[in-house]
Short mmCIF file of C-alpha atoms in Angstrom, two decimals:
data_model
loop_
_atom_site.label_atom_id
_atom_site.label_comp_id
_atom_site.label_asym_id
_atom_site.label_seq_id
_atom_site.Cartn_x
_atom_site.Cartn_y
_atom_site.Cartn_z
CA SER A 1 56.11 -23.54 95.12
CA PRO A 2 57.02 -22.17 91.64
CA HIS A 3 54.66 -23.16 88.93
CA LEU A 4 56.32 -25.23 86.09
CA SER A 5 54.86 -25.37 82.70
CA PRO A 6 54.54 -28.71 81.16
CA GLN A 7 57.20 -29.46 78.64
CA LEU A 8 56.14 -30.92 75.25
CA PRO A 9 58.41 -33.31 73.48
CA THR A 10 60.46 -31.61 70.84
CA PRO A 11 59.55 -33.05 67.45
CA PRO A 12 62.37 -34.61 65.50
CA CYS A 13 63.93 -32.24 62.96
CA PRO A 14 63.73 -33.56 59.37
CA GLN A 15 66.92 -34.20 57.57
CA ARG A 16 67.95 -31.60 55.10
CA ASN A 17 67.29 -33.76 52.16
CA GLU A 18 63.84 -34.69 53.54
CA ALA A 19 62.62 -31.08 53.93
CA ASN A 20 59.76 -30.31 51.55
CA LEU A 21 56.91 -28.02 50.94
CA HIS A 22 54.83 -29.94 53.55
CA SER A 23 57.41 -29.35 56.36
CA ASN A 24 56.48 -27.21 59.35
CA ILE A 25 59.12 -24.66 59.55
CA LEU A 26 58.35 -24.16 63.16
CA ASP A 27 59.55 -27.70 63.84
CA CYS A 28 63.06 -27.01 62.75
CA PRO A 29 64.21 -23.57 61.55
CA ASP A 30 67.53 -24.89 60.21
CA PHE A 31 66.72 -26.53 56.86
CA PHE A 32 66.39 -25.56 53.22
CA TRP A 33 64.18 -26.74 50.39
CA GLU A 34 65.56 -28.67 47.47
CA ALA A 35 65.36 -26.81 44.21
CA GLU A 36 62.64 -28.99 42.75
CA ASP A 37 60.46 -28.38 45.82
CA PHE A 38 61.11 -24.69 46.11
CA GLU A 39 60.54 -23.82 42.40
CA PRO A 40 56.69 -24.51 42.45
CA LEU A 41 56.24 -22.29 45.53
CA TYR A 42 58.51 -19.59 44.04
CA GLN A 43 56.38 -19.53 40.90
CA ARG A 44 53.03 -19.31 42.83
CA VAL A 45 54.39 -16.53 45.00
CA ASN A 46 55.54 -14.71 41.90
CA ARG A 47 52.11 -15.07 40.39
CA TYR A 48 50.48 -13.58 43.47
CA LEU A 49 52.95 -10.70 43.34
CA ASP A 50 52.24 -10.21 39.72
CA ILE A 51 48.54 -10.01 40.29
CA GLU A 52 49.06 -7.59 43.14
CA ASP A 53 51.17 -5.36 40.96
CA ARG A 54 48.69 -5.57 38.08
CA VAL A 55 45.82 -4.58 40.46
CA THR A 56 47.98 -1.59 41.76
CA ILE A 57 48.62 -0.46 38.17
CA LEU A 58 45.07 -0.88 37.18
CA ASN A 59 43.85 1.18 40.20
CA LYS A 60 46.34 3.99 39.17
CA ARG A 61 44.99 3.89 35.68
CA LEU A 62 41.42 4.11 36.93
CA ASP A 63 42.37 7.08 39.05
CA ILE A 64 43.81 8.77 35.96
CA VAL A 65 40.83 7.96 33.80
CA ASN A 66 38.50 9.33 36.46
CA ASP A 67 40.54 12.51 36.50
CA LEU A 68 40.37 12.63 32.67
CA LEU A 69 36.56 12.21 32.94
CA ASP A 70 36.35 15.10 35.21
CA SER A 71 38.54 17.13 32.94
CA LEU A 72 36.45 16.52 29.82
CA SER A 73 33.25 17.28 31.60
CA ALA A 74 34.89 20.44 33.06
CA GLN A 75 36.05 21.49 29.46
CA LEU A 76 32.61 21.01 28.05
CA GLU A 77 31.12 22.86 31.04
CA GLN A 78 33.24 25.84 30.26
CA VAL A 79 32.22 25.68 26.57
CA ALA A 80 28.59 25.66 27.64
CA SER A 81 29.28 28.69 29.89
CA VAL A 82 30.81 30.70 26.94
CA VAL A 83 27.94 29.75 24.71
CA ALA A 84 25.52 30.94 27.28
CA ALA A 85 27.47 34.28 27.39
CA ARG A 86 27.54 34.87 23.68
CA GLY A 87 25.18 37.76 23.88
CA THR A 88 27.29 39.66 26.42
CA LEU A 89 30.51 38.63 24.58
CA GLY A 90 29.03 39.86 21.21
CA SER A 91 30.01 36.58 19.52
CA ASN A 92 28.13 35.20 16.58
CA ARG A 93 30.42 32.12 15.91
CA ASP A 94 32.96 30.30 18.00
CA VAL A 95 35.21 27.35 17.68
CA PHE A 96 36.10 25.31 20.86
CA PHE A 97 38.67 22.55 21.17
CA VAL A 98 38.42 20.06 24.01
CA GLU A 99 40.50 16.86 24.38
CA LEU A 100 40.56 13.47 26.13
CA ILE A 101 43.84 11.53 26.04
CA GLY A 102 44.45 7.83 26.76
CA PHE A 103 43.47 6.29 23.43
CA ASP A 104 46.94 5.05 22.40
CA THR A 105 46.00 1.44 23.33
CA HIS A 106 49.11 -0.52 22.72
CA SER A 107 48.00 -2.68 25.61
CA ASP A 108 44.66 -3.35 27.52
CA MET A 109 42.70 -2.12 24.56
CA ASP A 110 39.34 -3.61 25.29
CA ASP A 111 38.97 -2.25 28.85
CA THR A 112 40.68 1.03 28.10
CA LEU A 113 38.60 1.79 24.93
CA SER A 114 35.27 0.80 26.31
CA GLY A 115 35.89 2.87 29.42
CA LEU A 116 37.06 5.99 27.65
CA LEU A 117 34.16 5.85 25.13
CA GLY A 118 31.80 5.55 28.02
CA TYR A 119 33.22 8.70 29.62
CA VAL A 120 32.96 10.53 26.28
CA ASN A 121 29.34 9.48 26.00
CA ASN A 122 28.47 10.68 29.48
CA ALA A 123 30.30 14.02 28.97
CA LEU A 124 28.65 14.68 25.68
CA GLY A 125 25.32 13.70 27.00
CA SER A 126 25.55 16.32 29.71
CA PHE A 127 26.75 18.93 27.23
CA VAL A 128 23.95 18.21 24.64
CA ALA A 129 21.34 18.30 27.42
CA GLU A 130 22.70 21.79 28.37
CA MET A 131 22.70 23.00 24.79
CA LYS A 132 19.12 21.95 24.37
CA ALA A 133 18.20 23.69 27.60
CA GLN A 134 19.81 26.90 26.24
CA GLY A 135 17.95 26.45 23.00
CA THR A 136 21.26 26.42 20.95
CA TRP A 137 21.63 22.71 20.02
CA GLY A 138 20.49 23.42 16.46
CA ASN A 139 23.46 25.83 16.08
CA VAL A 140 26.10 23.48 17.48
CA THR A 141 28.25 20.92 15.67
CA ILE A 142 30.64 18.46 17.27
CA VAL A 143 33.42 16.79 15.34
CA SER A 144 35.64 14.06 16.69
CA ALA A 145 39.26 13.90 15.58
CA SER A 146 42.41 11.96 16.30
CA ASP A 147 46.12 12.11 15.48
CA PHE A 148 46.03 8.56 13.89
CA GLY A 149 43.96 5.33 13.60
CA ARG A 150 44.64 1.85 15.00
CA THR A 151 45.67 -1.38 13.38
CA LEU A 152 42.99 -4.01 12.79
CA THR A 153 45.45 -6.70 13.94
CA SER A 154 46.62 -7.14 17.48
CA ASN A 155 50.10 -6.78 18.82
CA GLY A 156 49.24 -9.39 21.48
CA LEU A 157 48.03 -6.89 23.96
CA GLY A 158 46.32 -4.21 21.99
CA THR A 159 46.72 -2.26 18.67
CA ASP A 160 49.37 -0.06 17.11
CA HIS A 161 49.32 3.19 15.15
CA ALA A 162 47.65 3.14 11.74
CA TRP A 163 45.94 5.37 9.24
CA GLY A 164 42.21 5.03 8.56
CA GLY A 165 39.64 5.13 11.33
CA ASN A 166 36.10 6.01 12.28
CA HIS A 167 34.81 9.41 13.54
CA PHE A 168 31.51 11.07 14.27
CA VAL A 169 29.77 14.23 13.60
CA ALA A 170 26.88 15.35 15.97
CA GLY A 171 24.70 18.39 16.19
CA GLY A 172 21.12 19.64 16.24
CA SER A 173 21.27 20.33 12.44
CA VAL A 174 23.17 17.26 11.47
CA LYS A 175 21.48 14.72 9.28
CA GLY A 176 22.19 11.76 11.55
CA GLY A 177 22.18 7.95 10.78
CA GLN A 178 24.51 8.27 7.76
CA VAL A 179 27.80 6.50 7.17
CA PHE A 180 30.25 8.05 4.71
CA GLY A 181 33.11 6.37 3.07
CA GLN A 182 33.40 2.79 1.85
CA TYR A 183 33.61 -0.38 3.98
CA PRO A 184 36.66 -2.43 2.90
CA THR A 185 35.78 -5.39 0.70
CA ASP A 186 38.71 -7.38 2.10
CA LEU A 187 40.15 -7.03 5.65
CA THR A 188 43.02 -9.35 5.03
CA ASP A 189 46.49 -8.32 4.04
CA ASP A 190 45.50 -8.90 0.44
CA GLY A 191 42.90 -6.12 0.55
CA ALA A 192 43.32 -3.18 -1.68
CA GLU A 193 43.27 -0.62 1.06
CA ASN A 194 45.41 -2.75 3.45
CA ILE A 195 49.05 -1.58 3.57
CA GLY A 196 50.02 -4.27 6.17
CA ARG A 197 49.07 -5.16 9.80
CA GLY A 198 45.60 -3.99 9.22
CA ARG A 199 46.66 -0.38 8.46
CA LEU A 200 43.89 0.76 5.99
CA ILE A 201 44.05 3.68 3.58
CA PRO A 202 41.07 5.95 4.33
CA THR A 203 38.44 6.19 1.53
CA LEU A 204 37.62 9.65 2.50
CA PRO A 205 39.96 12.47 3.48
CA TRP A 206 39.58 14.76 6.44
CA GLU A 207 38.89 17.54 3.92
CA ALA A 208 35.56 15.73 3.15
CA VAL A 209 34.20 16.35 6.61
CA TRP A 210 35.77 19.76 7.07
CA HIS A 211 34.57 20.97 3.68
CA ALA A 212 30.89 20.35 4.72
CA VAL A 213 31.42 21.81 8.19
CA ALA A 214 33.24 24.87 6.82
CA ARG A 215 30.32 25.52 4.48
CA TRP A 216 27.84 25.12 7.29
CA PHE A 217 29.94 27.53 9.30
CA ASP A 218 29.64 30.01 6.36
CA VAL A 219 33.22 30.08 5.38
CA ARG A 220 33.39 31.95 1.98
CA ASP A 221 34.88 30.51 -1.15
CA GLY A 222 37.82 32.85 -1.00
CA ALA A 223 38.71 31.69 2.51
CA LEU A 224 38.42 27.88 1.86
CA GLY A 225 41.96 27.68 0.66
CA SER A 226 43.25 29.02 3.93
CA VAL A 227 41.03 26.97 6.07
CA LEU A 228 41.67 23.81 4.06
CA PRO A 229 45.05 24.07 2.35
CA ASN A 230 44.97 20.44 1.23
CA LEU A 231 41.58 20.80 -0.54
CA PRO A 232 43.14 21.13 -4.08
CA ASN A 233 44.52 17.54 -3.63
CA PHE A 234 41.04 16.05 -3.82
CA ASN A 235 38.41 16.30 -6.55
CA ALA A 236 34.72 16.86 -5.75
CA SER A 237 33.98 13.05 -5.57
CA TYR A 238 36.02 12.89 -2.35
CA LEU A 239 34.27 15.87 -0.67
CA LEU A 240 31.02 16.25 1.20
CA ASP A 241 28.81 19.24 0.69
CA ALA A 242 26.90 21.01 3.43
CA ASP A 243 23.58 19.80 2.33
CA GLU A 244 24.69 16.20 2.59
CA LEU A 245 25.71 16.56 6.25
CA PHE A 246 23.27 19.23 7.43
#
């Protein structure tokens, strides 16, 4: 005889106005949630989707940063190769430019900045080790530079464009452990160097650093005006001499 499956009683379908977040939609597919019941679930789902989107964006940024890291390391590796071939190339002095982008931290400043500086540290560490292995570290100077500084105040997610900032000079002949320039006496908007939003006027111009580096690089007096065209705008008190930095 044909086998019959036992029939379970059909649970009563809730009235539309009784349907809520605790209803089992398998009991009755034909109902809707009231707005006051649906809104909390809608908000929770949106938060989950927002988190998923943020994770996706973060992963993409991490991929980009990893590519940038490889790029900076590759650039410095190429510089090291040219330095090693200086005898064959017949070069006594060279200038190299390498770059790492991604510092325009209008958002996610903390994670972005700490990550990028970590990559700079690793790339420079490998480069310095190679220069020492070649015996040329004493003849190498590294100067960091940027288009602009960052505000001291937050925009809510990060920082915005500003003026003054901090940079470093490194090299085998550099007198390390020094800080040039004056620390602000007042970081509030009332400070003498603050032009608003934590945008600080630098206490030393770029010419200060480049003047010392140019002298170390053996740029002659007659050529300084071409190398540093803004030099006449600053008196000697704003400049660094080679024996101060090297």
